[in-house]
mmCIF file of C-alpha atoms in Angstrom:
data_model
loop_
_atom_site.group_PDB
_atom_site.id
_atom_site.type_symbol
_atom_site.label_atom_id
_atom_site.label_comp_id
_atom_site.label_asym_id
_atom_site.label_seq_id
_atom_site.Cartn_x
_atom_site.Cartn_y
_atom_site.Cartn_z
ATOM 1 C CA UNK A 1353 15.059 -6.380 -5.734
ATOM 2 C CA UNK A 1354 12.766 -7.347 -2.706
ATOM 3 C CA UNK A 1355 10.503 -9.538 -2.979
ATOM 4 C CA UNK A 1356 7.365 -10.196 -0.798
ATOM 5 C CA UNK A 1357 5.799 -13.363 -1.473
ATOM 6 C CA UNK A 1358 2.106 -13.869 -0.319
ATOM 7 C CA UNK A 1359 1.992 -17.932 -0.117
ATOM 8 C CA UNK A 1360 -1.904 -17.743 -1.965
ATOM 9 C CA UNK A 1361 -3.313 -16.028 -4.960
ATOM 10 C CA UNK A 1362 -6.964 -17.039 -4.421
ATOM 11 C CA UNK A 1363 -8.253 -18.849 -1.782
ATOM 12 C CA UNK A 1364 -12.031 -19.321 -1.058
ATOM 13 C CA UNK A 1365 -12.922 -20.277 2.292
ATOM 14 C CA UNK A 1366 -16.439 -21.357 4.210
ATOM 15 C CA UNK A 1367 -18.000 -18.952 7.187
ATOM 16 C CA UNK A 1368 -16.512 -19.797 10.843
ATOM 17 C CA UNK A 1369 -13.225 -21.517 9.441
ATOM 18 C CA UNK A 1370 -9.889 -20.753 10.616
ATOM 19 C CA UNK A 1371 -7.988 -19.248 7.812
ATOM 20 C CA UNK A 1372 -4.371 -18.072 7.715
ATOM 21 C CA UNK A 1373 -2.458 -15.717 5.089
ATOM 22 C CA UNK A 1374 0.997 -15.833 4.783
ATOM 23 C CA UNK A 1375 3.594 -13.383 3.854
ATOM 24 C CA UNK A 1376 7.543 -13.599 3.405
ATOM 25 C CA UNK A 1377 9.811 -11.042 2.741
ATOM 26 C CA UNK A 1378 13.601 -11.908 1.453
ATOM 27 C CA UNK A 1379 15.493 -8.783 2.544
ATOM 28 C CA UNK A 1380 15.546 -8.679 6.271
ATOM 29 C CA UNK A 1381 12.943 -6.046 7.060
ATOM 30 C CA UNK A 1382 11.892 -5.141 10.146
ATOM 31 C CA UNK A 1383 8.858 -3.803 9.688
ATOM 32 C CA UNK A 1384 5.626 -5.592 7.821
ATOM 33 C CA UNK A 1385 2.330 -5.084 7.419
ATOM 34 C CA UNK A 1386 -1.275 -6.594 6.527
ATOM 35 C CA UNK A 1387 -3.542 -4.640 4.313
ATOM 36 C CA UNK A 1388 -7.038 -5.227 3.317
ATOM 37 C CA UNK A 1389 -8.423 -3.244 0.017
ATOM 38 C CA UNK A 1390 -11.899 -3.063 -0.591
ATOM 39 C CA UNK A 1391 -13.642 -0.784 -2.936
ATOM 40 C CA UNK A 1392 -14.370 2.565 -2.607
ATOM 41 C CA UNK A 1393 -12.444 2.235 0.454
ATOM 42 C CA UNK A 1394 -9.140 1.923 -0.583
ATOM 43 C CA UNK A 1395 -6.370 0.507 1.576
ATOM 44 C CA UNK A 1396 -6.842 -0.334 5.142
ATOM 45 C CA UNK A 1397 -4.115 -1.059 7.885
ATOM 46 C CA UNK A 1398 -5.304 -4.308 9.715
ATOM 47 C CA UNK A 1399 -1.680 -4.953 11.826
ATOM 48 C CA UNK A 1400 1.531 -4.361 11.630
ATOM 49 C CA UNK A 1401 4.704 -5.414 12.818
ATOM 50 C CA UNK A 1402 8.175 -3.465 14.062
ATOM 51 C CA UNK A 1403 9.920 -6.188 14.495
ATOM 52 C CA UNK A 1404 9.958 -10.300 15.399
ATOM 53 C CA UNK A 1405 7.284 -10.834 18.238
ATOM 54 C CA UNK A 1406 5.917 -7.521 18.050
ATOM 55 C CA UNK A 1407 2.722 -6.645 16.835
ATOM 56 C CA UNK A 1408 0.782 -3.170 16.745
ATOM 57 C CA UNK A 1409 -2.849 -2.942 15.503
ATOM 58 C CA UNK A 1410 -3.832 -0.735 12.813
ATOM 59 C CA UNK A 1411 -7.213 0.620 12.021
ATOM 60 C CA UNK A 1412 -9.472 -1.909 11.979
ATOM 61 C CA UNK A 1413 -7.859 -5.399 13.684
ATOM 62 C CA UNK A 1414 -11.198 -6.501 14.385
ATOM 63 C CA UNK A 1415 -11.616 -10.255 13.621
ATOM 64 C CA UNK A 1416 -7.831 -10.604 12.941
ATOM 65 C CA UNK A 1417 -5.080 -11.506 14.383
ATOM 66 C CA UNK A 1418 -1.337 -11.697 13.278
ATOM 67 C CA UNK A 1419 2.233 -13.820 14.577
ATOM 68 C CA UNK A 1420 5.438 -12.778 13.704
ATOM 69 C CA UNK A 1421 7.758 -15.987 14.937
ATOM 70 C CA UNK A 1422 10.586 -15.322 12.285
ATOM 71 C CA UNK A 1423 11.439 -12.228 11.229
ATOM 72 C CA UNK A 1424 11.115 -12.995 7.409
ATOM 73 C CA UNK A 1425 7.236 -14.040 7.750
ATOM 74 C CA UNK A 1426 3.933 -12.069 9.067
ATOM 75 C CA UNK A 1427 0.558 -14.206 9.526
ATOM 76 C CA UNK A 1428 -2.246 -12.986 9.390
ATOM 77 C CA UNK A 1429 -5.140 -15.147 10.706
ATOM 78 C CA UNK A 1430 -8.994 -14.766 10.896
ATOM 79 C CA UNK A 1431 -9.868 -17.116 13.689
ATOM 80 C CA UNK A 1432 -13.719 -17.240 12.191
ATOM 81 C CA UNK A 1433 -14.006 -16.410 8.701
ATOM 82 C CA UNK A 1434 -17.318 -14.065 7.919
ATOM 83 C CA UNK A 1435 -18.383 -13.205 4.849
ATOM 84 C CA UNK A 1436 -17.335 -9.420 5.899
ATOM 85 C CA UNK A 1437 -13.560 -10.279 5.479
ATOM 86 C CA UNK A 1438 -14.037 -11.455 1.721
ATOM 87 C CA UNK A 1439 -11.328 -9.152 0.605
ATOM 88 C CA UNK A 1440 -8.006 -8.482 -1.184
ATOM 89 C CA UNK A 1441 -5.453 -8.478 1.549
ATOM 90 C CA UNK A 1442 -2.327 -7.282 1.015
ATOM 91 C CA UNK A 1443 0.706 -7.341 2.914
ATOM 92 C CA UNK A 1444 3.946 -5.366 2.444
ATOM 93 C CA UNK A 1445 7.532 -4.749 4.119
ATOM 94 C CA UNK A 1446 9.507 -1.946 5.032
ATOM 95 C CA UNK A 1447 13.546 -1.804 6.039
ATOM 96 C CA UNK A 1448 13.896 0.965 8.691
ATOM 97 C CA UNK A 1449 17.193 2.509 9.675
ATOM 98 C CA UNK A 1450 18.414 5.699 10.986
ATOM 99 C CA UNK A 1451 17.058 7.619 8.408
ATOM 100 C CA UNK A 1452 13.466 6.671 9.028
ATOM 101 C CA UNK A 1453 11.825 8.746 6.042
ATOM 102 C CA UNK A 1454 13.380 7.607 3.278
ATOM 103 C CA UNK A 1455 12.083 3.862 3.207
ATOM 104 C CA UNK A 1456 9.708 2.619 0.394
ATOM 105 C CA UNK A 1457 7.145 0.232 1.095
ATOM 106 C CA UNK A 1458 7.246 -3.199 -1.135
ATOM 107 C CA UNK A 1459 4.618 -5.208 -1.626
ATOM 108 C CA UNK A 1460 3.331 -8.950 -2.507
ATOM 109 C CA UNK A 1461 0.846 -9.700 -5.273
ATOM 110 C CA UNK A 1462 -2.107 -9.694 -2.827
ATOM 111 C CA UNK A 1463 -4.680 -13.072 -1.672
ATOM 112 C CA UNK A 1464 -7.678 -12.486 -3.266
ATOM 113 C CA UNK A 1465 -9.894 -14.181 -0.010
ATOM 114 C CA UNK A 1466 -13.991 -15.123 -0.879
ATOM 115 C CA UNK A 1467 -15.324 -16.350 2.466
ATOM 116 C CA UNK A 1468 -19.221 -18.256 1.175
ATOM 117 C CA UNK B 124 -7.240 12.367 11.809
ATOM 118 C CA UNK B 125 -5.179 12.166 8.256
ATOM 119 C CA UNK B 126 -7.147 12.429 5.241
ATOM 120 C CA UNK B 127 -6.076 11.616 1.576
ATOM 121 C CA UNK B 128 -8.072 12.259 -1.389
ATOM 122 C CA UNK B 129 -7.274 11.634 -5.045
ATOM 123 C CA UNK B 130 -8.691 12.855 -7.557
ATOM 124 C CA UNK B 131 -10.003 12.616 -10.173
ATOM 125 C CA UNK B 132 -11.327 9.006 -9.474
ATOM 126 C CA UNK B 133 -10.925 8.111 -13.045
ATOM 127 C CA UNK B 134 -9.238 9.382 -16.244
ATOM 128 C CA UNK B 135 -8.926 8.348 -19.517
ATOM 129 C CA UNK B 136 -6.774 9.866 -22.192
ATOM 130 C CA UNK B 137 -5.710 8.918 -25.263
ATOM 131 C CA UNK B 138 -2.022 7.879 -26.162
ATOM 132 C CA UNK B 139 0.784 10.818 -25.640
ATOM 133 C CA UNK B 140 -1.071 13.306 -23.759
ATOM 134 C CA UNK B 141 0.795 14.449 -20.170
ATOM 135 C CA UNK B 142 -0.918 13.742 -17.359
ATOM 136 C CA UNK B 143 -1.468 15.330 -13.839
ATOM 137 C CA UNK B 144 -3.098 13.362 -11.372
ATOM 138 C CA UNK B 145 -4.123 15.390 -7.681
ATOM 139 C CA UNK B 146 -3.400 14.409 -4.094
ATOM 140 C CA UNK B 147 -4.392 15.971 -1.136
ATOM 141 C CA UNK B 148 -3.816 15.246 2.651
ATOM 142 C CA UNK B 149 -5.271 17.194 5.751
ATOM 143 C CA UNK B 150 -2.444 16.715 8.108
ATOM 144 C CA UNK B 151 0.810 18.324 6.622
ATOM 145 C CA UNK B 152 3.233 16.761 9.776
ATOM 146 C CA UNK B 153 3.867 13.507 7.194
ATOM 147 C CA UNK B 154 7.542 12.258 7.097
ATOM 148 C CA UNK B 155 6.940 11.349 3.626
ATOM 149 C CA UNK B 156 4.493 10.820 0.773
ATOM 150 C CA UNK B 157 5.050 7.510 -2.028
ATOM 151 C CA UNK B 158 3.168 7.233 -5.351
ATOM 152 C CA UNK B 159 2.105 3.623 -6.240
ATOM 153 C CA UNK B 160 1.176 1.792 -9.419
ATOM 154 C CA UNK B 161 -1.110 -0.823 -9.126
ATOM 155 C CA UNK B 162 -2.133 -3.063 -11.830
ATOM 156 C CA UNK B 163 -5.911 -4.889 -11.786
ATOM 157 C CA UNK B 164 -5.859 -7.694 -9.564
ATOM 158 C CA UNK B 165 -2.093 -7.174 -8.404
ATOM 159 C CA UNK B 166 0.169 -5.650 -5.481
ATOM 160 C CA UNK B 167 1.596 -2.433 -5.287
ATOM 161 C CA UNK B 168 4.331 -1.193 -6.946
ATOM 162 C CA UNK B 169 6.309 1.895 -5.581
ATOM 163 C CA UNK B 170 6.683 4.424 -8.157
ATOM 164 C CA UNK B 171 8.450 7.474 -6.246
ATOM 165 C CA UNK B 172 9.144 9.108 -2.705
ATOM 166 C CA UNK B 173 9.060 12.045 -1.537
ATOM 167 C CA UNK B 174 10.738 12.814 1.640
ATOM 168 C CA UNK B 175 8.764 16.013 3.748
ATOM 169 C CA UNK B 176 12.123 18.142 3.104
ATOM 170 C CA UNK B 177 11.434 17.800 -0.287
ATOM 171 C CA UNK B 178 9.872 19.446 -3.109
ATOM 172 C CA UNK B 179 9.635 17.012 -6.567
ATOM 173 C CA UNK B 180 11.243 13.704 -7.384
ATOM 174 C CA UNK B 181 11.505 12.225 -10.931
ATOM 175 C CA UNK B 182 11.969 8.662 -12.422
ATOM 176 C CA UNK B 183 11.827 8.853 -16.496
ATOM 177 C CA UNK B 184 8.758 9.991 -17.551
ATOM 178 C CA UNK B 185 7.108 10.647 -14.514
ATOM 179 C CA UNK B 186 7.577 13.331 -11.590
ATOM 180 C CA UNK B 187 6.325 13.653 -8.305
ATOM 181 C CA UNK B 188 6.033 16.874 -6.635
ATOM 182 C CA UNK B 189 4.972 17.630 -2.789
ATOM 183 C CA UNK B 190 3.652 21.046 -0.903
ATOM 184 C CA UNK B 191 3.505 20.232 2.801
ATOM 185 C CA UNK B 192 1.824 23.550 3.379
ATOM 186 C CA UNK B 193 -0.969 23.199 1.021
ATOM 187 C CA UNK B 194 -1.306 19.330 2.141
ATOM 188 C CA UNK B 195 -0.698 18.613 -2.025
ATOM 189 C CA UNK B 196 1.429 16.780 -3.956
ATOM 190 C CA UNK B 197 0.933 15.866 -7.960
ATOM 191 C CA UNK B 198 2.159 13.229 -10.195
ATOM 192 C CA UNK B 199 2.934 14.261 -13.874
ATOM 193 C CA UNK B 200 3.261 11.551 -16.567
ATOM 194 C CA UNK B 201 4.877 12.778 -19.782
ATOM 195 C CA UNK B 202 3.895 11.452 -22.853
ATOM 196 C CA UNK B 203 1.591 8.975 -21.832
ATOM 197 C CA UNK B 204 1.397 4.997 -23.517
ATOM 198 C CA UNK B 205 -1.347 2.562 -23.068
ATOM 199 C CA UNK B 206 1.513 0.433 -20.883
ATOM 200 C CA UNK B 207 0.485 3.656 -17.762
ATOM 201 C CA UNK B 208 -2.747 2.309 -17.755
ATOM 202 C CA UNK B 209 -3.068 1.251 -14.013
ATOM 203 C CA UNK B 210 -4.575 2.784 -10.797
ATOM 204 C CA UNK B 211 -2.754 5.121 -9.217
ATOM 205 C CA UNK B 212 -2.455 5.667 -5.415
ATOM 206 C CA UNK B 213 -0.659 8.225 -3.307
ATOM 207 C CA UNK B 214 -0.054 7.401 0.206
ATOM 208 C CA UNK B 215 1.093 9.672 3.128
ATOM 209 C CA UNK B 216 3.199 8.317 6.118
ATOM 210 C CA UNK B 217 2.273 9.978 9.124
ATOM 211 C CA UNK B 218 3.992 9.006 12.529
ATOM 212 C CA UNK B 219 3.967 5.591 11.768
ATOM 213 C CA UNK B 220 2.368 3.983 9.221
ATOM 214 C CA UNK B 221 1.032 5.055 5.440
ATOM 215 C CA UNK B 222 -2.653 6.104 5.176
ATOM 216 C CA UNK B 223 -3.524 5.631 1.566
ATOM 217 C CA UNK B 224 -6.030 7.722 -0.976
ATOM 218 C CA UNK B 225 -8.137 5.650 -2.951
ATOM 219 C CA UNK B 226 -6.491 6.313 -5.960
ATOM 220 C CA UNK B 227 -7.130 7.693 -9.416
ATOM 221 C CA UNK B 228 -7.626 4.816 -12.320
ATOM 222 C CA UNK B 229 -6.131 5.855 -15.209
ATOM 223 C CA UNK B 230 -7.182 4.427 -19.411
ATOM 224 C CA UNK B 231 -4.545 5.280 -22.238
ATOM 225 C CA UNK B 232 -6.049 4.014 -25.285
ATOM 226 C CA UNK B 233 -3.751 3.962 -28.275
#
């Protein structure tokens, strides 16, 4: 089975830090993601990524930004934590082939972030 | 812009009932639509896809079934156990990413 493997469970961070999620995937996807879920909200795209070095942004990449060095991990960093990120981000991965539509979407366990 | 609404928002049902819970999109040009199971506090877990040339896909108890034209697709759980309890989210991919409903949280209580 795949597994995505987000490198915290909890983290609690102060406002203005520098804080970076990390995500690996074990199954040579190309394409990952970073999620945020909020309540009453539901599931946001932040970024996402096709492939090593690239980097698209999804609906609301304000205050975030992502790197995708190796092809197995996706970062996703707030340069300046604000208590308007405290979230549950998520971050999944996605194979992609010929046959575009068929591909599930896997996910890690989520980081539950509190920024004080 | 793509739309995707679940509901009901809640349900709760006691043990062995079958279950339909709603999606609807606004945009029916999706490639695909996936059911997830997510348990409090955890990830997502893909339950079933449906590719847009499709009409219903099944896994054990539970089938998923997809109308492009009415923007709708359902998920039916047979003979529900207290183990289903989770929320339940239905996502659409569309061009190229998944734009997710916020999901229907479902009780079984024994």
């Amino acid at each position: 089975d795949v597994k995505v493997t987000q490198s915290s469970r909890y983290l609690v961070k102060r406002t203005g830090e520098k804080v970076f999620l990390e995500c690996v995937q074990d199954m040579d996807h190309e394409n990952m993601f970073w999620y945020r879920q909020d309540p009453g909200l539901g599931l946001r795209l932040i970024y996402f990524s096709y492939d090593v070095k690239m980097k698209e942004k999804g609906d609301i990449p304000e205050g975030y930004s992502v790197s995708r060095e190796k092809k197995e991990r996706f970062s996703l960093i707030l340069e300046s934590a604000s208590t308007n990120q405290t979230s549950m981000y998520l971050c999944a991965s996605r194979q992609t082939g010929v046959v575009l539509t068929n591909e599930k979407l896997f996910f890690g366990s989520g980081t539950q972030l509190s920024v004080l | 812009k793509q739309e995707v609404t679940q509901i009901p928002a809640a349900l709760s049902v006691p043990e062995g009932e079958n279950l339909v819970l709603n999606c609807s999109f606004t945009d029916s040009a999706i490639y695909n639509l996936q059911w997830f199971r997510q348990d409090p506090g955890k990830g997502l877990t893909s339950l079933l896809l449906i590719q847009s040339s499709q009409r219903e896909q099944t896994s054990g108890r539970l089938n998923a079934s997809l109308d492009k034209s009415s923007g709708r697709s359902t998920l039916y759980i047979a003979a529900s156990q207290p183990g289903d309890s989770a929320t339940y989210l239905c996502a659409v991919f569309n061009t190229d990413k998944l734009i997710f409903g916020t999901g229907t949280r479902l009780q079984v209580f024994p």
